[in-house]
Amino acid sequence: MASVEVEKLSEHLLKCPICLETYTTPKVLPCLHTFCRHCLQGLIHSGENTIICPTCRCEVSVPKDGVGALSTNFFINNMLDFLSVAKSNSNPVVCTNCEEQNRATSRCIECMEFLCAQCVAAHRRTRMTKEHEVIALGDLQAQKEVQEKLHRPLMCTVHERDVLKYFCETCDEPVCRECLIIDHREHHYGYLKDVDKRHRSEVGVLVMNTKKRIGPLKEAIEKVAETRQKLDCKLEEVRQQVMQNCKRCREVIEEREEEILTQVNNIYRMKSKTLEIQLDELEMMLGNLNSSIEFTESLLRHGNEAEVMIVKKQMTQRLHDLNNVKVEYMPLEDDLIDYTFSTDEFRKAIEHIGDVKVYHAYPPYCFATGVGIHRAKAGLEAVFLVTTKDRMNEIYSGRGEPIRVEIAPPEGDPVPTFVIDNDDGTYTISYQPIVRGTHQVKITMRNINIHGSPFSVNVTGRMDFGKVGKIMACFGCEGAGGGEFSMPWGVAIDDENHYLIVTDCNNHRVQVFDFEGTFIFKFGSEGTEKGQFKSPKGVARAPNGHIMVADCNNHRIQVFNEDGRFIRTFGSYGVERPGLMNHPCGVECTAGELVIVSEQDNHRVQLFNMNGEPVRQFGAQGFSKGQFIYPHHVCVNQRGRIIVADCVNDRVQVFDMEGKYLSDFGKEGSQNGLFDGPEGVACDDEDNILVCDYHNHRIQVFDSNGEFVSAFGAFGEDEGCFKNPCGIAVTKEGSIIVVDSGNNRIQVF
């Protein structure tokens, strides 16, 4: 047993974190934190059967038999015994074998008891114990090799008298001899001492691997502490900014107050002066009137004829003059100085004092999706979507997050990017690369990379359909063996496993090949049972890797895993009612987890969810827009448009995901842009539409608007020629896979 510093041992290992006393009956929780049994008992609230660990806050279920059934920390018990022996000189150990509380002098290794001198003597006299190994405490202190004997033997919890000597590898637990015979007889087991080294090594390796997390955790703690410190600084900085700006606002308000008061005072002085002048004039006029009237009345009352007549002319003239004076009886100014104040307008104005912005999105949880984050075409706009999540890993529906996108081409200047805030927590990013090669796309929020950033985007050149015609691979022939066909019909691409999945219609099976045409495996046989087929036609690969097969003459869709193991089926024969089928021919899966099925004899298209439950349907028998005569294959372009080969109407029709008719192109004929029984349809990543022109034995290419681009192939058996091409698909690298049905082969261009 390795030597231990007693003081450190006592302080760090042997004191309960709850009561801060030396452990009594130490119990260890699944989180590896140890507490006294009675302390844990005190943590259980009435009516509850859980304990919250005081150290790590982990919730622990209490066993049915109570806290006592929790694992005992035998290591702590042994350390307590070691501590008792080590300190026995200064802190005497009490005999645990009797009730006399005498000082212990020795320890019985078998009984695991501290014994006083009397009990040692009794131990050696008693028949059952006289052969026990009793060692004096002084010897245990002095001899380190003897200290190993302090370890208490672990007893079986089922057979309490039996020691745990074996280890069941099957059950990964120590067992006693009785348990081994009764419950573990057929299990792989060994002696504890024999398996100990290997398991110690395994645990040691696990400890080393676990220690590797300490460094990143310490760095994280430093970063969090640093961020907290920066947050404190930012708090004071923003507080100062707010106070300074509001102080300036108050100064502006005070300045405006002075301006308004000055304006009011000026208006007052002007009005007051006008009224003052008017008042003086009116008072002067009143004085003139009173004095003239008084003089005239006095003269008329007291003067004789001569006196009156002498001043008559003068009085008359004066009174006429006073009566002719124009007087403004109304005040020349009013008493109104109105001041209006709009609280609402003021509130609106002070809203512009500033906004406090906090960002809820947590960059490590935010992610990017879409074709544009994986691949792009030089000279074409590429688009992807960034979805933000908060610190609870929930989709954040807010707006205004500072997203920065930097795209570095293999050489030259960075590619300009455009970010559109969709106001729902998502952001649409678009860019148009110029050169080919690997571009590094770095997406950050507040200088922190989102999940997966930086991304590597492979930018390739645009497809030159005028140069299509060179055969990259050609495989298959007529037959029933692996890699042979009898009227192959549809093809789907598994880009993850680099597989081509082909329906072998008249062999009633599905075959899987690699991209070079090497046969990998097949599944299915003729029949009506689960996993069997009758003329399988369309095939598609779902986003979750499942393979969807249009089991045409069984009127159903069958679902298999990527290894060809049957999972489920949906659909049965019927007309009109949603979910029923009549010769399903084409099948396609969308990124939004919808399954699109074209029904040949119901002349319609149905949409299902991934569980096979009908979602909607559109189309009916007829020649008008949105109607079909034997619709065959179906595909979906990058914009979510549904492309349907309307076979007997010799046209291709385009719908949105709701089934609304959008456009169509083509009519019967053999010239470019015309069809004679269009069958397979596929779209590349530029939304060009490739169509198998069945009876014209060629492939025609149209742009996303249905305008003819080019055609390749002719009737024949040579490579590059076709006999009734039926199925078609395009890999993400741009390879074109054609099911050359009449020639019972697959051609890759």
Short mmCIF file of C-alpha atoms in Angstrom, two decimals, residues 269-285 328 332-333:
data_model
loop_
_atom_site.label_atom_id
_atom_site.label_comp_id
_atom_site.label_asym_id
_atom_site.label_seq_id
_atom_site.Cartn_x
_atom_site.Cartn_y
_atom_site.Cartn_z
CA ARG A 269 -42.54 91.81 -25.04
CA MET A 270 -43.86 92.45 -28.55
CA LYS A 271 -47.48 91.95 -27.52
CA SER A 272 -46.98 93.91 -24.29
CA LYS A 273 -45.39 96.87 -26.11
CA THR A 274 -48.22 97.02 -28.63
CA LEU A 275 -50.84 96.94 -25.91
CA GLU A 276 -48.90 99.49 -23.86
CA ILE A 277 -48.80 101.97 -26.78
CA GLN A 278 -52.47 101.33 -27.52
CA LEU A 279 -53.29 101.87 -23.86
CA ASP A 280 -51.42 105.20 -23.79
CA GLU A 281 -53.22 106.42 -26.91
CA LEU A 282 -56.61 105.36 -25.57
CA GLU A 283 -55.95 107.01 -22.23
CA MET A 284 -54.78 110.17 -24.00
CA MET A 285 -57.92 110.17 -26.13
CA GLU A 328 -59.34 101.02 -32.18
CA LEU A 332 -54.44 95.26 -31.01
CA GLU A 333 -52.96 92.06 -29.50
#
